[in-house]
Coordinates of C-alpha atoms in Angstrom, one line a residue:
X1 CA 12.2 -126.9 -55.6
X2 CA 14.5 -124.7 -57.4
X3 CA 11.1 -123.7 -59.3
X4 CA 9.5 -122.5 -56.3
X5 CA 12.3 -120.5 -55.0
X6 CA 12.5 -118.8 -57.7
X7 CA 9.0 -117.4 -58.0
X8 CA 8.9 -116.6 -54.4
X9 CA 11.7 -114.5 -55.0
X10 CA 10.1 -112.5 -57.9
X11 CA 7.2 -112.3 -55.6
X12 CA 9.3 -110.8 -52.5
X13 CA 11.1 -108.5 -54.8
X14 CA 8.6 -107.1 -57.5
X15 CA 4.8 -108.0 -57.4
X16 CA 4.7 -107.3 -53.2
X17 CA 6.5 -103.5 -53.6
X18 CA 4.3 -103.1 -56.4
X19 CA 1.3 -103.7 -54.4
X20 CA 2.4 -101.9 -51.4
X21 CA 3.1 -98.5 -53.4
X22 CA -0.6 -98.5 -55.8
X23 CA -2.0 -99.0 -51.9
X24 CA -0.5 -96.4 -50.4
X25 CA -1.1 -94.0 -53.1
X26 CA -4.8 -95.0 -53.6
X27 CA -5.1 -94.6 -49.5
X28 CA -3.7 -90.7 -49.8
X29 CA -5.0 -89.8 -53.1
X30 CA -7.9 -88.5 -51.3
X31 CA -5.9 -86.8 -48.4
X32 CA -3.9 -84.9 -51.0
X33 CA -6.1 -83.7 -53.6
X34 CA -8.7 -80.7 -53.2
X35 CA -12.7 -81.2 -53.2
X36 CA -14.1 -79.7 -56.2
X37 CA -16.2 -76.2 -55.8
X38 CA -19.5 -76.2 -57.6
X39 CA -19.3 -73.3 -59.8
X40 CA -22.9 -71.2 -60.5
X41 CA -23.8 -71.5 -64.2
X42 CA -23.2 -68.1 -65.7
X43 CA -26.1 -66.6 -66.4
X44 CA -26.5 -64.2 -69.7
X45 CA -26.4 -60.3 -69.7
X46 CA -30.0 -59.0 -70.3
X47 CA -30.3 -56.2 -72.4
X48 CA -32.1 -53.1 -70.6
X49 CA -35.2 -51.9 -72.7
X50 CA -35.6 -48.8 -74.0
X51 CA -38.1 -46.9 -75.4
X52 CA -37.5 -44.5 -78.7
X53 CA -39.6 -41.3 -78.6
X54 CA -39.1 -38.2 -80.8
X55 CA -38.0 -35.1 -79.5
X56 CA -40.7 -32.4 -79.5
X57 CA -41.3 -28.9 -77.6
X58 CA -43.7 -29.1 -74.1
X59 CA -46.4 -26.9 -73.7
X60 CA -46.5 -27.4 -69.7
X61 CA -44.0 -27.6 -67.1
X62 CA -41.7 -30.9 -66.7
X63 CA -43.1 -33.5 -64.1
X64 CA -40.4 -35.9 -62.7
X65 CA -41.5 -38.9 -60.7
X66 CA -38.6 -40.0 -57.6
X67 CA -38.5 -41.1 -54.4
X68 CA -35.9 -39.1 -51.9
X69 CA -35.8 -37.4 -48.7
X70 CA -36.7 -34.1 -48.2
X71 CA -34.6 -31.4 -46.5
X72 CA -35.3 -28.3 -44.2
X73 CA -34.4 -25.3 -45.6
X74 CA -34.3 -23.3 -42.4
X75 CA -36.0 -24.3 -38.8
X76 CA -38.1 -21.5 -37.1
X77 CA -38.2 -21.5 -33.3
X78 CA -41.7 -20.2 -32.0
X79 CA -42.3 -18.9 -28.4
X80 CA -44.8 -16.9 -26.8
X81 CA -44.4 -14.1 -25.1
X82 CA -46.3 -14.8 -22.3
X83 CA -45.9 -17.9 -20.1
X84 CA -49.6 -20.4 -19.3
X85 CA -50.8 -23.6 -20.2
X86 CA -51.2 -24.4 -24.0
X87 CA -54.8 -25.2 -24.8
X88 CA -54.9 -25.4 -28.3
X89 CA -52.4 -26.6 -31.2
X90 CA -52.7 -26.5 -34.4
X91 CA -52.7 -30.5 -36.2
X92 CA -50.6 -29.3 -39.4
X93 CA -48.0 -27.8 -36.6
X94 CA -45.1 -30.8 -36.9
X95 CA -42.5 -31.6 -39.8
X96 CA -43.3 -31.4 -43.1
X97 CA -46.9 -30.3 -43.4
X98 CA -47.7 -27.0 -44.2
X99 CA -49.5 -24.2 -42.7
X100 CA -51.2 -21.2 -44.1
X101 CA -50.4 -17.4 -43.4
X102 CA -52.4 -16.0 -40.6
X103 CA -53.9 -19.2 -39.1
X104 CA -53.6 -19.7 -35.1
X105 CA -50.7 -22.0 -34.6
X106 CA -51.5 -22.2 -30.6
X107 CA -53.8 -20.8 -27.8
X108 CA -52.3 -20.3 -24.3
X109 CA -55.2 -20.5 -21.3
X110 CA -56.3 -16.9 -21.1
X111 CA -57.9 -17.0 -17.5
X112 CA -55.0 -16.2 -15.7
X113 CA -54.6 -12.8 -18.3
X114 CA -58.4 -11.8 -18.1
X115 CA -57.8 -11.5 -14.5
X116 CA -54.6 -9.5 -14.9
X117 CA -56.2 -7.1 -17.3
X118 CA -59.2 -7.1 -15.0
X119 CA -57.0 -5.3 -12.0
X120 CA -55.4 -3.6 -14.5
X121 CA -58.8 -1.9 -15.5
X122 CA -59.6 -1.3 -12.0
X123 CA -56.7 0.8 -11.6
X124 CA -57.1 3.0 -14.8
X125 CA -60.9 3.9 -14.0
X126 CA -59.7 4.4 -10.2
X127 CA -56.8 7.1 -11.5
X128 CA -59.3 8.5 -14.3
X129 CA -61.5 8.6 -11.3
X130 CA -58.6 10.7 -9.3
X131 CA -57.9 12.6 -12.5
X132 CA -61.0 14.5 -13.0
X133 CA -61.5 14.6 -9.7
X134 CA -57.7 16.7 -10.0
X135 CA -59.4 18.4 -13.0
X136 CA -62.8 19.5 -10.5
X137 CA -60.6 21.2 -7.6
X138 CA -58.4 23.1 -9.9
X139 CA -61.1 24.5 -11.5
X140 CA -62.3 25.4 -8.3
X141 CA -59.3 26.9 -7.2
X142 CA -59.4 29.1 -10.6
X143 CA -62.7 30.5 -9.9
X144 CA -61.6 31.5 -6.3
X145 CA -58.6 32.9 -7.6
X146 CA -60.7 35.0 -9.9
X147 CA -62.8 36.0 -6.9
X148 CA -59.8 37.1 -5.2
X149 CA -58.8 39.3 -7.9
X150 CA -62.3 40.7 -7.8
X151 CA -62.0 41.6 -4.8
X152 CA -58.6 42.8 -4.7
X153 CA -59.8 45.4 -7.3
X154 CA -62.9 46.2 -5.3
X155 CA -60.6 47.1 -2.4
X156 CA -58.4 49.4 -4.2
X157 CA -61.3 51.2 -5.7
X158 CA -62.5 51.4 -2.5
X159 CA -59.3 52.3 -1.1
X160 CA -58.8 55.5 -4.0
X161 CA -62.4 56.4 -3.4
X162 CA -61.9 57.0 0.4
X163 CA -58.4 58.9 0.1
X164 CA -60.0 60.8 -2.8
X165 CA -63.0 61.7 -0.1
X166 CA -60.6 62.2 2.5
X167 CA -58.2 64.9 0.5
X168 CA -61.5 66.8 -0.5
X169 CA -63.5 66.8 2.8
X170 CA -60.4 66.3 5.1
X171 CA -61.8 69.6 7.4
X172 CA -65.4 69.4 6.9
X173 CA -67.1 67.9 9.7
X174 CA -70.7 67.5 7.6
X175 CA -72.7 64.1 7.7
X176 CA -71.7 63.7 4.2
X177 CA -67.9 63.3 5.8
X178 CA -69.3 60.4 7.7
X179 CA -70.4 58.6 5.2
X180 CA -67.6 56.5 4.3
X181 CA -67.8 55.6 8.1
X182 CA -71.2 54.8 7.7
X183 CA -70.8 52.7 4.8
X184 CA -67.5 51.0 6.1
X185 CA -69.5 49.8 9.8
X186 CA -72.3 48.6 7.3
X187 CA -69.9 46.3 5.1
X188 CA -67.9 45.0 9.1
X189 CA -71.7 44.1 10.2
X190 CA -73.2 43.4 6.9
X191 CA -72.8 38.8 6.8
X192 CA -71.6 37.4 3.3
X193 CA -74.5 36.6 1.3
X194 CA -73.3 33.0 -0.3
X195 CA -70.2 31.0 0.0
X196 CA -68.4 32.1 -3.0
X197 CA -68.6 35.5 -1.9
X198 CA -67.1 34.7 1.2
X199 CA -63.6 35.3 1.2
X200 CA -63.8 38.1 -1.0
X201 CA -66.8 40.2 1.6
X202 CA -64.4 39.3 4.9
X203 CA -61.7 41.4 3.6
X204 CA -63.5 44.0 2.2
X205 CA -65.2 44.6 5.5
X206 CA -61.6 44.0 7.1
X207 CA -60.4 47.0 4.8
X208 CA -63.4 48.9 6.0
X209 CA -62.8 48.6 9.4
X210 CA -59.1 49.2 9.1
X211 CA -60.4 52.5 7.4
X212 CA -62.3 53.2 10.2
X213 CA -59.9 52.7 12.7
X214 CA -56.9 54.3 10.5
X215 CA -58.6 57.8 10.0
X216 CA -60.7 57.7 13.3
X217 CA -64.2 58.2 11.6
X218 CA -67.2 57.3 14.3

C-alpha cells in the first residue's frame, strides 16, 4: 500500500510535469520558429569573350554598326504663298526621308489662278489697246499742230506782203492795186480742198477777208 503511494507520488510530481512541458514545447515549436526560404543556387560568373586583333592603319573610313534614335537638327515650316486645294504631295515629304534639291514638294489646284491671270490678261490687252490708241490721237494732234504753225506762217507772210503792197501802191488806184483784193475774195470763196487743210484755209480766208474789210479794197 505504502508501495503504491509512493509511486503515484513520483508520478504526480515528476514523470506528469515532464510530460506536460516536452508537449507544450513540441505544440509551439512550430508557431515560434521561421519557415525556411529556398535560396537560388549561385550560379558562376561567365567570362565575356574577346577577340585579340593587331592594330594596323585603315585605308577607308570607319564603319560603326548601332541602333539609336535619330534627332532633327532643325524643323523647316513650308507654306505657300497662295491659298487652294493641294493636289499633289510629294511621298518622301514626312520625317526622316530625304528629298532632293529642286524636286516639287506640292501642287496647289491651279484653276482658280488660270482664271485670275486670264482677267488679268484681259485687262492688260484692253489698256495696251487704250495706250496706242493714246499714242494714235497725239500723233494726230502733232500733225495738226504742225499745220497750224504752217499756216500761222502763211498768214504773216501774207500779212507783210499786203502792208508791203499797201506802203508802195497806197495812192495808186491801178488794177494792179486791186489785186490783193482780188486774191483775198478768191481765198473767202475758194472751199478747202481736204480735211487736213481745213483749219489752216478757214483762217487764211478769214485773214483775207479781214484785209478786205480793214483797208476797204472792192
Amino acid at each position: 500500500m505504502n508501495r503504491f503511494v509512493s509511486k503515484t507520488r513520483w508520478l504526480t510530481r515528476y514523470v506528469l510535469p515532464t510530460i506536460i512541458l516536452v508537449g507544450s514545447a513540441v505544440a509551439f515549436y512550430p508557431m515560434g520558429s521561421t519557415p525556411e526560404v529556398p535560396r537560388k543556387p549561385k550560379t558562376a560568373i561567365k567570362a565575356t569573350v574577346v577577340e585579340v586583333a593587331e592594330i594596323h592603319a585603315l585605308d577607308g573610313p570607319l564603319t560603326i554598326e548601332t541602333t539609336g534614335e535619330v534627332v532633327l537638327h532643325r524643323v523647316l515650316s513650308i507654306a505657300s504663298e497662295v491659298e487652294g486645294r493641294i493636289v499633289f504631295k510629294h511621298p518622301n515629304l514626312r520625317v526622316g526621308e530625304q528629298v532632293d534639291a529642286g524636286e516639287t514638294l506640292i501642287k496647289i489646284d491651279p484653276q482658280r489662278f488660270a482664271l485670275t491671270v486670264q482677267r488679268l490678261d484681259i485687262t492688260v490687252n484692253q489698256a495696251a489697246t487704250t495706250l496706242k490708241q493714246l499714242q494714235q490721237d497725239r500723233a494726230n494732234l502733232a500733225e495738226q499742230v504742225t499745220l497750224a504753225r504752217q499756216s500761222q506762217q502763211i498768214l504773216v507772210d501774207d500779212l507783210e506782203r499786203i502792208l508791203k503792197l499797201d506802203r508802195s501802191q497806197a495812192t495808186s488806184t491801178s488794177p494792179s492795186a486791186r489785186s490783193p483784193c482780188r486774191l483775198a475774195r478768191r481765198l473767202c470763196e475758194s472751199p478747202p480742198s481736204d480735211n487736213a487743210q481745213r483749219q489752216g484755209r478757214s483762217r487764211t480766208r478769214s485773214f483775207h477777208c479781214w484785209v478786205d474789210c480793214r483797208f476797204g479794197w472792192r
